[in-house]
Coordinates of C-alpha atoms and ligand atoms in Angstrom, one line a residue:
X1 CA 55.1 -55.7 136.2
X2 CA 56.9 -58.9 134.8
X3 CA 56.2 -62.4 136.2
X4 CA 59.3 -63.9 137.3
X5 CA 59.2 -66.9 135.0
X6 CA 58.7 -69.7 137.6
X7 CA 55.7 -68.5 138.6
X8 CA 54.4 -68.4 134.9
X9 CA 53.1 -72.0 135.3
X10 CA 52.9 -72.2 138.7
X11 CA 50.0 -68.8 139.3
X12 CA 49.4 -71.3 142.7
X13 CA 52.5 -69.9 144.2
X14 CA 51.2 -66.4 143.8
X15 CA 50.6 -64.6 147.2
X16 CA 47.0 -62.7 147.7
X17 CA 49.1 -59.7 146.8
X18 CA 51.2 -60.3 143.9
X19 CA 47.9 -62.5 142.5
X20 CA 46.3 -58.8 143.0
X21 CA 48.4 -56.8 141.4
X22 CA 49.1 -59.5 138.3
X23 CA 45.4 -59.4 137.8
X24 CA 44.8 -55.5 138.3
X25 CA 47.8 -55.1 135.5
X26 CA 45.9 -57.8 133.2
X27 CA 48.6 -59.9 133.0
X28 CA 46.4 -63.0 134.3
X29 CA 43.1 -63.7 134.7
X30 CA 41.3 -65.1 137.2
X31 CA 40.0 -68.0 135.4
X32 CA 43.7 -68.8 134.5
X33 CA 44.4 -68.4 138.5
X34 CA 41.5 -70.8 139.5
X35 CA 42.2 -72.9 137.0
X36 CA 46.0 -73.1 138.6
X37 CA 44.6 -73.6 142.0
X38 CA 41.9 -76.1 140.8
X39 CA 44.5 -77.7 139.4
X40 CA 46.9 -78.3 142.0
X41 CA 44.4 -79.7 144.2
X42 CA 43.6 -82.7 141.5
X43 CA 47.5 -83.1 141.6
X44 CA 48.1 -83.1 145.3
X45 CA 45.2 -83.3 147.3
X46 CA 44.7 -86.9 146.9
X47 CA 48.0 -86.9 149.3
X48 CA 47.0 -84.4 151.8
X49 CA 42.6 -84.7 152.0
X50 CA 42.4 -80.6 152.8
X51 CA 39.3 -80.3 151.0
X52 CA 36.0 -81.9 151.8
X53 CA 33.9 -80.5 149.0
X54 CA 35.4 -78.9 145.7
X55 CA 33.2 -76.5 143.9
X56 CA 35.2 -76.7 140.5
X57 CA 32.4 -75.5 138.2
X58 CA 30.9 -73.1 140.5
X59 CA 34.6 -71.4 141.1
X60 CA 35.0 -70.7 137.2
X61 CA 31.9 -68.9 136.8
X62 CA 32.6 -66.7 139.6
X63 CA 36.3 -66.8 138.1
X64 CA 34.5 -65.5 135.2
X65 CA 32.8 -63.1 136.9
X66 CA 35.3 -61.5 138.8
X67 CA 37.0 -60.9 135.3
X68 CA 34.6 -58.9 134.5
X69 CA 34.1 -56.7 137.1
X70 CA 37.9 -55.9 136.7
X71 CA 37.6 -55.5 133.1
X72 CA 34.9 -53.0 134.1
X73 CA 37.3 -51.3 136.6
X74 CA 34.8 -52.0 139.6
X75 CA 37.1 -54.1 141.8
X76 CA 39.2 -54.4 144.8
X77 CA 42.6 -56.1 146.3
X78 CA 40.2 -59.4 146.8
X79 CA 38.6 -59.3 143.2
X80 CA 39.0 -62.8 141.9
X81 CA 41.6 -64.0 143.8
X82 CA 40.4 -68.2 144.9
X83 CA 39.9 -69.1 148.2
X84 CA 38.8 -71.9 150.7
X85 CA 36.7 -72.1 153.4
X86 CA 36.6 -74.6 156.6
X87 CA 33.4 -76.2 156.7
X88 CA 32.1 -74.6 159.6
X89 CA 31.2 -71.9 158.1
X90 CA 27.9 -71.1 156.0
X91 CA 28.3 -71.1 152.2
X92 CA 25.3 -70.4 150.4
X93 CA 24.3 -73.4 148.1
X94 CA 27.3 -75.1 148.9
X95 CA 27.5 -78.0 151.8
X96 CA 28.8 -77.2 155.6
X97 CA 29.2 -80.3 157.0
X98 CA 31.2 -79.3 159.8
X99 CA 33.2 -82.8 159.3
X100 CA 30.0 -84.5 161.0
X101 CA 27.6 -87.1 160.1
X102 CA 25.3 -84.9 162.1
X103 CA 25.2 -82.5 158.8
X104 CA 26.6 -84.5 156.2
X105 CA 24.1 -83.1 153.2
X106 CA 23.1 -80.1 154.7
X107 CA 23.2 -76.8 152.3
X108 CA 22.9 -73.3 154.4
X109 CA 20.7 -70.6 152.5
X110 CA 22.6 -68.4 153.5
X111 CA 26.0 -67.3 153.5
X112 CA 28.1 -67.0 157.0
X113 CA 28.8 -62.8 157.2
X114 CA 32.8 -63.3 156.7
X115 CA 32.1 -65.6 153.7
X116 CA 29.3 -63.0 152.3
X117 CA 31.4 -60.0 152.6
X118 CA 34.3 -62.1 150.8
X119 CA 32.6 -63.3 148.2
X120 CA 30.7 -59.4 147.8
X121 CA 34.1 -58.6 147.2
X122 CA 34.5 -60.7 144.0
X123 CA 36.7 -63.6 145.9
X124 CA 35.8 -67.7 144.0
X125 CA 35.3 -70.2 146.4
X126 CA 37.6 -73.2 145.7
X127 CA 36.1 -75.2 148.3
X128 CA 35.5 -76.4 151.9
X129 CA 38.4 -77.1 153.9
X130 CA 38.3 -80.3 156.5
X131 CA 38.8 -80.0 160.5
X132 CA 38.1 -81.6 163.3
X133 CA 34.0 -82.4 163.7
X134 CA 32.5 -79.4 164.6
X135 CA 36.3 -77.6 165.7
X136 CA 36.5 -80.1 168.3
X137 CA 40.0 -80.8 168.2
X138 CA 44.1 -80.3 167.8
X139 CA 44.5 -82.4 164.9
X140 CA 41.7 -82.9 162.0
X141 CA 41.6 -86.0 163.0
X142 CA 38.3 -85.9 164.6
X143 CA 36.6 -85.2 160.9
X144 CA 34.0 -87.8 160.2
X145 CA 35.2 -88.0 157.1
X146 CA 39.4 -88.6 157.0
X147 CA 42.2 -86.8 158.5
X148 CA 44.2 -84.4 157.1
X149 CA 47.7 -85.0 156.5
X150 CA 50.6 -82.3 157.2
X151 CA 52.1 -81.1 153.7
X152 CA 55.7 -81.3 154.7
X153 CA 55.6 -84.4 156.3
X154 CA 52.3 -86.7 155.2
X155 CA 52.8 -89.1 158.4
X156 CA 51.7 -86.4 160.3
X157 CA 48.6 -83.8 161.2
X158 CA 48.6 -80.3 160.1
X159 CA 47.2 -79.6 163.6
X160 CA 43.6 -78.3 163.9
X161 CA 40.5 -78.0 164.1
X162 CA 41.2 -75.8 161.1
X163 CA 43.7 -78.5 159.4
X164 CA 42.3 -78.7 156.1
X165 CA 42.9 -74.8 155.7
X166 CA 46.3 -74.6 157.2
X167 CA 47.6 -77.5 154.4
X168 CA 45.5 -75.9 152.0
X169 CA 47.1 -72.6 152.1
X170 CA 50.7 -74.2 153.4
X171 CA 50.1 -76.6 149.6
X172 CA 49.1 -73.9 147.4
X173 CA 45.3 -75.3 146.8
X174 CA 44.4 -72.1 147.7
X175 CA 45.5 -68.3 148.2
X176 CA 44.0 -67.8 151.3
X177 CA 41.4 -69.8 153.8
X178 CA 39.3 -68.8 156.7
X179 CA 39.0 -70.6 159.7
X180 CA 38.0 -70.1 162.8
X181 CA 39.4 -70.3 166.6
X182 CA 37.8 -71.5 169.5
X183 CA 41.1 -72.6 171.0
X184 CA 44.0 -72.3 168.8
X185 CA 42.1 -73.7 165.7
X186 CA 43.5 -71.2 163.6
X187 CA 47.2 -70.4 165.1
X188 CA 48.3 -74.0 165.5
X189 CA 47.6 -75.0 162.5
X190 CA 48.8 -72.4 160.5
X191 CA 52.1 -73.4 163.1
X192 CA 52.2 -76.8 162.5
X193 CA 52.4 -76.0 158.5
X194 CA 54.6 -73.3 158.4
X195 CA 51.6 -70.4 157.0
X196 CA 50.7 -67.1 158.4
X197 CA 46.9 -67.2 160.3
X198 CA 45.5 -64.4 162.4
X199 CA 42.5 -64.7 165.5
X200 CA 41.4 -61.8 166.1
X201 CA 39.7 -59.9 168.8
X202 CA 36.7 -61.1 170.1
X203 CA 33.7 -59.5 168.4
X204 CA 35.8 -58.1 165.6
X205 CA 34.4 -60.0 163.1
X206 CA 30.6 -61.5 163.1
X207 CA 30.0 -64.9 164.1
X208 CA 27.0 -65.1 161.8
X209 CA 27.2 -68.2 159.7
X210 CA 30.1 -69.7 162.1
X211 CA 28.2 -72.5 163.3
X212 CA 28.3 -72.4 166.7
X213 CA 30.9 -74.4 169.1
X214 CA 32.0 -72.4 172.3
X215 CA 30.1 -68.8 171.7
X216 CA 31.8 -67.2 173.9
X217 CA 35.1 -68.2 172.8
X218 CA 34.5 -68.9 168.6
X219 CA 36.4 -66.0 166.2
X220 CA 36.9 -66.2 162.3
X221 CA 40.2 -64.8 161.0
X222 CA 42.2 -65.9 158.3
X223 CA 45.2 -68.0 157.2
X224 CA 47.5 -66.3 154.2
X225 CA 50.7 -66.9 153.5
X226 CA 52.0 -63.6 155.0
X227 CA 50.7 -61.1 157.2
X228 CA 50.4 -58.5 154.8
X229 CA 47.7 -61.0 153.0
X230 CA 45.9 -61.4 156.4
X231 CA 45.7 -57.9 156.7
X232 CA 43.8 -57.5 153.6
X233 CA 41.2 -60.2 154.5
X234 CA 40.6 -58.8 157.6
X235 CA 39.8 -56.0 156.6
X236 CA 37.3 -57.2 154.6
X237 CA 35.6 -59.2 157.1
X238 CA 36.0 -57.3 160.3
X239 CA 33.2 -54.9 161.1
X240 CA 30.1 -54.1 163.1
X241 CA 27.1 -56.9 162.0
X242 CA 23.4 -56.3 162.6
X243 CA 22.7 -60.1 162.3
X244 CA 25.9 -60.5 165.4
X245 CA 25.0 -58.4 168.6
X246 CA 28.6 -59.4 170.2
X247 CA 30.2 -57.8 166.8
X248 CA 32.0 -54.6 168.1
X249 CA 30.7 -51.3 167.0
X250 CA 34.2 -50.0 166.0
X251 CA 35.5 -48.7 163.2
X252 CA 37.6 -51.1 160.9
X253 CA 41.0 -49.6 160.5
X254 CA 42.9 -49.7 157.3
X255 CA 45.2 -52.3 157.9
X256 CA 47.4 -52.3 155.5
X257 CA 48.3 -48.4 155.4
X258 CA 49.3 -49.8 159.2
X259 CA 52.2 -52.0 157.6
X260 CA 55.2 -49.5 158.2
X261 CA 57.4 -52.2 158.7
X262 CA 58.9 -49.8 161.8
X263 CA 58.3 -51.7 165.0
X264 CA 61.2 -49.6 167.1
X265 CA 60.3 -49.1 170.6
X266 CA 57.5 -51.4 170.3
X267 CA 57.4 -52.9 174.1
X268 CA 57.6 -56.7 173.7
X269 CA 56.7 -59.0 176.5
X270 CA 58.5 -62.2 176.8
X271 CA 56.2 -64.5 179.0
X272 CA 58.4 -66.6 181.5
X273 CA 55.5 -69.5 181.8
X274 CA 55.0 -70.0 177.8
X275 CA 58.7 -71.4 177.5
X276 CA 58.0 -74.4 180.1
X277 CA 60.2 -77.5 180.8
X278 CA 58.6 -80.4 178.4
X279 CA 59.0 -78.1 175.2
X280 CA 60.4 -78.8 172.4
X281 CA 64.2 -77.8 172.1
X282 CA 63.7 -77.0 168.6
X283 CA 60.5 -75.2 168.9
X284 CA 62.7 -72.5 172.3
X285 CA 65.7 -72.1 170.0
X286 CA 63.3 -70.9 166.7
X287 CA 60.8 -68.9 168.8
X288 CA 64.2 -67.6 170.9
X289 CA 65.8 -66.4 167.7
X290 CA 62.7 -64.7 166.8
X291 CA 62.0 -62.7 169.3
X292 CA 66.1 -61.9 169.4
X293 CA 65.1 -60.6 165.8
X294 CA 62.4 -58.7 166.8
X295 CA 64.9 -56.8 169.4
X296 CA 67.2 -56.7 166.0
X297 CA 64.5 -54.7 164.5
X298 CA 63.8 -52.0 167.2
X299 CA 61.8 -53.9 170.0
X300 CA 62.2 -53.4 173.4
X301 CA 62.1 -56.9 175.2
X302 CA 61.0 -57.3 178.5
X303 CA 60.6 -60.7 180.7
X304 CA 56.8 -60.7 181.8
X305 CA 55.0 -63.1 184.1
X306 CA 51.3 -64.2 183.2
X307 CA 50.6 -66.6 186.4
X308 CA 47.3 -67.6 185.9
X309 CA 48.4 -69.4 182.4
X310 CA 48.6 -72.5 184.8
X311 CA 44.7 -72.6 185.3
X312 CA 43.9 -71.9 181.6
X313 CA 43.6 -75.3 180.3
X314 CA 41.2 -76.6 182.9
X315 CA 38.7 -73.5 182.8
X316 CA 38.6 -73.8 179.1
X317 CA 37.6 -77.8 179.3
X318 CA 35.0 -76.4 181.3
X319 CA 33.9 -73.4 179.8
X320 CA 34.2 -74.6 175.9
X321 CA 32.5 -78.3 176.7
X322 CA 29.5 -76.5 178.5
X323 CA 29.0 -74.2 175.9
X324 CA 29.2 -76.9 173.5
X325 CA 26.5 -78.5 175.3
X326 CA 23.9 -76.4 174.8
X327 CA 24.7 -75.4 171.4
X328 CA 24.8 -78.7 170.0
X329 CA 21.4 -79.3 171.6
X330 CA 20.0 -78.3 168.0
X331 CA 20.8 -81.5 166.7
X332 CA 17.8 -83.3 167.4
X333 CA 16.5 -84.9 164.4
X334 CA 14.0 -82.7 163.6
X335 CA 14.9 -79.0 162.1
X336 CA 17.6 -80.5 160.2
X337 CA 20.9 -82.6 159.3
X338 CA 21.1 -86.4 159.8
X339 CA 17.6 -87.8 161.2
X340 CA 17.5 -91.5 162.2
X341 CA 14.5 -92.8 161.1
X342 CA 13.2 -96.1 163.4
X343 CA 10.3 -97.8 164.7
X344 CA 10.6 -96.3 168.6
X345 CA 9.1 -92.7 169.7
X346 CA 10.1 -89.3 169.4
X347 CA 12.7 -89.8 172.3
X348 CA 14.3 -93.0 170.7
X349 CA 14.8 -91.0 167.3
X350 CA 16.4 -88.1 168.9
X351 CA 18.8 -90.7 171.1
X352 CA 19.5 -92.0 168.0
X353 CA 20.3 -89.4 165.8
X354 CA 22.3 -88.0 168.2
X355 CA 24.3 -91.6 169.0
X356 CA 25.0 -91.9 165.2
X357 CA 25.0 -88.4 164.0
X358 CA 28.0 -87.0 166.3
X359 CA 31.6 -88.7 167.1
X360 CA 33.6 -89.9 169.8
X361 CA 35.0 -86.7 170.9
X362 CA 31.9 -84.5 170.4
X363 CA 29.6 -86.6 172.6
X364 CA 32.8 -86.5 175.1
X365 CA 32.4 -82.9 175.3
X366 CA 29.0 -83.1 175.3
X367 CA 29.1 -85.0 178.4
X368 CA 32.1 -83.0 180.3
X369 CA 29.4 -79.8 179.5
X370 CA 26.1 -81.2 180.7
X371 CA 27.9 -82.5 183.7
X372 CA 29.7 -79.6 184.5
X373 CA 26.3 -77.3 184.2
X374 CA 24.1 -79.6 186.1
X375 CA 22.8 -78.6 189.4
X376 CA 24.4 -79.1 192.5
X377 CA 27.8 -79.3 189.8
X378 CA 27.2 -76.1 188.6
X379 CA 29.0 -74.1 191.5
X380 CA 32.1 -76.3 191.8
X381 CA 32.6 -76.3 187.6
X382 CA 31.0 -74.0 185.7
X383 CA 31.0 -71.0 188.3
X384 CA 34.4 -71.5 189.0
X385 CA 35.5 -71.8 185.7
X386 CA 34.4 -68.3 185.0
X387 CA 36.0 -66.9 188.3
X388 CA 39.6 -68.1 186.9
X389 CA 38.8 -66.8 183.4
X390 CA 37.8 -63.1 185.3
X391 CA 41.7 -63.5 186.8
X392 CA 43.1 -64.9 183.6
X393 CA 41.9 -61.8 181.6
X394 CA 43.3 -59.4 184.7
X395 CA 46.5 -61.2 184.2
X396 CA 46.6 -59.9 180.6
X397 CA 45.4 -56.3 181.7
X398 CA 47.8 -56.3 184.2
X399 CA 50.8 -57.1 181.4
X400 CA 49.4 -54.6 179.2
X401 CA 49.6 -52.2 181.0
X402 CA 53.9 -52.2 180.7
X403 CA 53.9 -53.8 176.9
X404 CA 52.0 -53.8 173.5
X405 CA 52.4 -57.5 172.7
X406 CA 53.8 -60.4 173.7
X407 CA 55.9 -62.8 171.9
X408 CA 55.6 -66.6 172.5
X409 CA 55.9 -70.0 170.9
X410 CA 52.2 -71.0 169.6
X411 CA 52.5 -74.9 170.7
X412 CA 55.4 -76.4 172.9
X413 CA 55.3 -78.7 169.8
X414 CA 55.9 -79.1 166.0
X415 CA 53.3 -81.6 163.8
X416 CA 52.8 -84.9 165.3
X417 CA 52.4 -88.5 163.8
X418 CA 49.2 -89.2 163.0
X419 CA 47.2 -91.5 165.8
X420 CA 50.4 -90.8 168.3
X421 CA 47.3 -88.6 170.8
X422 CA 44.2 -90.0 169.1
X423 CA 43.8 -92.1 172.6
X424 CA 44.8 -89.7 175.3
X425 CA 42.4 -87.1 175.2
X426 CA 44.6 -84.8 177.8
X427 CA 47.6 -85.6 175.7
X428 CA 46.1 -83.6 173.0
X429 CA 44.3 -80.9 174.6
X430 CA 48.2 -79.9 176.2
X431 CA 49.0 -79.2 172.7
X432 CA 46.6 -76.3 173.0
X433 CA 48.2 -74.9 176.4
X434 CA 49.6 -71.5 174.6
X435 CA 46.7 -70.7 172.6
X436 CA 43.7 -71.0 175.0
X437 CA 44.2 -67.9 177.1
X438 CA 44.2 -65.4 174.5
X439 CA 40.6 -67.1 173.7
X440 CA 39.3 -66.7 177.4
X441 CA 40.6 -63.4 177.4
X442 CA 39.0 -62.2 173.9
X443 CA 42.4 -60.7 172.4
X444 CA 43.6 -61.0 169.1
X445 CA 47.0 -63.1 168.3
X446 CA 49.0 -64.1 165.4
X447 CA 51.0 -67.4 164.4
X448 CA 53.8 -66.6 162.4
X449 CA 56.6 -68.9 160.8
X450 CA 59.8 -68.3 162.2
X451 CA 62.0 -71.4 161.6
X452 CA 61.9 -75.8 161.9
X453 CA 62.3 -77.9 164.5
X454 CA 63.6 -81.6 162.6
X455 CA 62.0 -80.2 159.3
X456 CA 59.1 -79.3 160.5
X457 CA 57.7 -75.8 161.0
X458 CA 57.3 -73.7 164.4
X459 CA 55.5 -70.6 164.6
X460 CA 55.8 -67.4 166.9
X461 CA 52.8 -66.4 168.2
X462 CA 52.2 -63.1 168.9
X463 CA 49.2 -61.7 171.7
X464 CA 48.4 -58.1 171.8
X465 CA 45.3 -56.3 173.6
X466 CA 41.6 -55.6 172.7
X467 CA 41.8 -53.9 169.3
X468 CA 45.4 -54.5 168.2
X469 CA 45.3 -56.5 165.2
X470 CA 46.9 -53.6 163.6
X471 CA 49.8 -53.3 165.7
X472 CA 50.5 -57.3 165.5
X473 CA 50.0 -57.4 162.2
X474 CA 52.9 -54.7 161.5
X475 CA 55.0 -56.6 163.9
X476 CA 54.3 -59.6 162.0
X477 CA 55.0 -57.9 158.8
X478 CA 58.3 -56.0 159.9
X479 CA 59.6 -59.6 161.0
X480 CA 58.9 -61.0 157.5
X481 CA 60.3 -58.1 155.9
X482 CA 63.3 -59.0 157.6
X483 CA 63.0 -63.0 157.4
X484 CA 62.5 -65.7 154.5
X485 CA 61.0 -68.4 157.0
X486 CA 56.9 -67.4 155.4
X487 CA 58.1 -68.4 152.0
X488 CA 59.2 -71.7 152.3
X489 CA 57.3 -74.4 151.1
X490 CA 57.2 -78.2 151.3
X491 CA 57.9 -79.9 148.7
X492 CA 54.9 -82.7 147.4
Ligands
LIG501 N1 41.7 -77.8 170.4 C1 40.8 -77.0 171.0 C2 39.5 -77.7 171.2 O1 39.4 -78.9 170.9 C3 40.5 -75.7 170.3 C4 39.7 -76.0 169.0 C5 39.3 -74.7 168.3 O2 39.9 -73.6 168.5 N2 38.2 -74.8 167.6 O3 38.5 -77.2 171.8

């Protein structure tokens, strides 16, 4: 295979699978593709602040590594191709801050199961990407550390709580990333900066090592530049894991045989309630001409109605913060991360550990949780809350019952300016409103790129049932087949 010359000095620009087959052909190594990668993140991530750890040296040597196994022939589609990974997952040796003070130092033992099975397959780990503290947020801005700024506009966020992965991938500092989605972590930011990210079904792949937020809720999935790059990485990490009891017991399919590129007759549902008044113009006419493409390319469209979507937003505040709650009851001082040391008792160390250790908006949810589980509140929140996510999931049976997927914008909005929502909490969960129902019901959705809105970059987000990653990933795949939107990138 030749190397279309601008890509000679730029092995950055390289998807997961041309880097693949480039490497499997011998025509680069992955030392020289690391080295690209590491590269371009001294040259622009001064600009954007993706990363919050960089594990140069350590990347080479598995670079080196991963040389070797395909000089030996023992390698896969994966096999030293340079990736990053937000920080709230485990990386053996390496620190997982989860953008808090609360673990600013703190060096797992372990690896998280997506990250293991990654690296098993000869991937080097670039780095740790930012996010919001803990994936508490829509915008990295809620890192302890900095924000992360939007590649194609630097004024604004790259969206979040996976923001640092999004700009990394959307920048070229890495091939791929994996983040996670509690929310929308990984579809809106992979919207906001114009990349390809999939969350898929809960259970499909292992939670182990995914420091816990909202366990109900959390997934891992990746953000590629295309879908058929996502469908490679998911098939790596998706399967059953002993150390995971919520991990599915189902086969992982092969994804990418699934990539026929032939979606006709595939029954699309247009949801009347995602395209509501207050969105942006530009974001309805890109996600309309998208779906018009997807009828171009064989779909049958059909208007469907999901009325519960109204409630969504308020059972997830409830559900996510109470979850939240408990699982961040672990940070006491004691077992590990930050520790304040003082002259009080046992209870003064752990109020202080905890008033120091998390930030504004975790304590915030902290509180909404506690309050929302505590007796004689429990009934009216928390009970409720799971009533309306019981109707919220029928709602989704119900419409897939007549479709396969639906097709929908991911956020009524592109990129914001940075600090524009940083002081109206609401404000910023309602940039969520489209992606928390797929969570509360469990199913697997996409964000894809399918056009800009005053330069910046919207993505169509599409929802399937339990299990479907394969069929929204062909879907995906078919409309960048047909489409150039995936392979723009911002100029830095
Ligand atoms: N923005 C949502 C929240 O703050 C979702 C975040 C996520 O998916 N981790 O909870």
């Amino acid at each position: 295979m030749t190397v279309p010359d601008h890509t000679v000095n730029h092995l950055w620009q390289l998807t997961v699978a041309e880097a693949s087959r480039l490497l499997a052909a011998k025509e680069i190594s992955s030392v020289e593709l690391t080295r690209s990668f590491l590269q371009r993140i001294e040259e622009v991530d001064d600009r954007l602040s993706a990363y919050i750890t960089v594990t140069a040296d350590a990347a080479l040597q598995q670079a080196q590594e991963a040389d070797r196994r395909i000089a030996a022939g023992e390698y896969t589609a994966l096999t030293g191709i340079p990736m990053q990974i937000k920080d709230l997952l485990c990386t053996e040796g390496t620190t997982t801050t989860c953008a808090s003070r609360m673990l600013e130092g703190y060096v797992p033992v372990y690896n998280a199961t997506a990250v293991g099975r990654l690296r098993e397959q000869g991937t080097v780990l670039l780095g740790k990407g930012n996010m919001d503290e803990f994936g508490m947020g829509s915008s990295t801005e809620n890192s302890a550390f900095f924000p992360t700024r939007n590649p194609w506009d630097t004024e604004r966020v790259p969206g979040g709580s996976s923001g640092g992965s999004a700009a990394a991938v959307a920048a070229g500092e890495a091939a791929f990333a994996l983040g996670t989605d509690t929310g929308g972590s990984i579809r809106q930011p992979a919207s906001f900066c114009g990349v390809t990210g999939l969350k898929p079904t809960y259970g499909r792949v292992s939670r182990y090592g995914l420091v816990a937020y909202a366990s109900s809720l959390d997934q891992v999935g990746p953000i590629a530049r295309d879908a058929a790059d996502c469908a490679v990485i998911l098939e790596a990490i998706a399967g059953q894991d002993r150390f995971d009891a919520t991990s599915l017991p189902v086969p992982v399919p092969d994804y990418r045989a699934g990539l026929t590129g032939d979606i006709s007759g595939v029954r699309v549902g247009v949801p009347s309630e995602y395209f509501a008044d207050g969105m942006d113009t530009g974001v309805r006419a890109a996600v309309t001409a998208a779906i018009e493409r997807l009828a171009d390319l064989g779909a049958e469209l059909r208007e469907v109605s999901l009325p519960t979507t109204e409630y969504a937003l308020a059972c997830y505040y409830i559900i996510a913060p109470s979850e939240c709650s408990a699982n961040l009851a672990r940070y006491d001082g004691v077992k590990y991360g930050y520790s304040h040391q003082g002259d009080g008792d046992m209870w003064e160390a752990m109020e202080r550990t905890r008033q120091h250790g998390f930030g504004p908006e975790v304590k915030r949810r902290i509180m909404l949780g506690a309050f929302a589980l505590s007796s004689g509140y429990y009934d009216a929140y928390y009970h409720k809350a799971q009533q309306v996510r019981t109707l919220i999931r029928e709602d989704f049976d119900r419409v897939f019952q007549e479709v396969d997927a639906l097709a929908a914008p991911v956020s009524p909005l592109v990129a914001f300016p940075i600090g524009e929502r940083t002081d109206d909490p609401v404000r910023m969960y309602l940039v969520d409103v489209y992606t928390l129902p797929v969570n509360i019901a469990g199913l697997p959705a996409m964000s894809v790129p399918c056009g800009f809105s005053d330069g910046l970059p919207v993505g169509l987000q599409l929802i399937g049932p339990h299990l479907s990653e394969g069929r929204l990933l062909n879907i995906a795949h078919a409309y960048q087949q047909a489409t150039d939107w995936h392979n723009d990138r911002p100029s830095l």
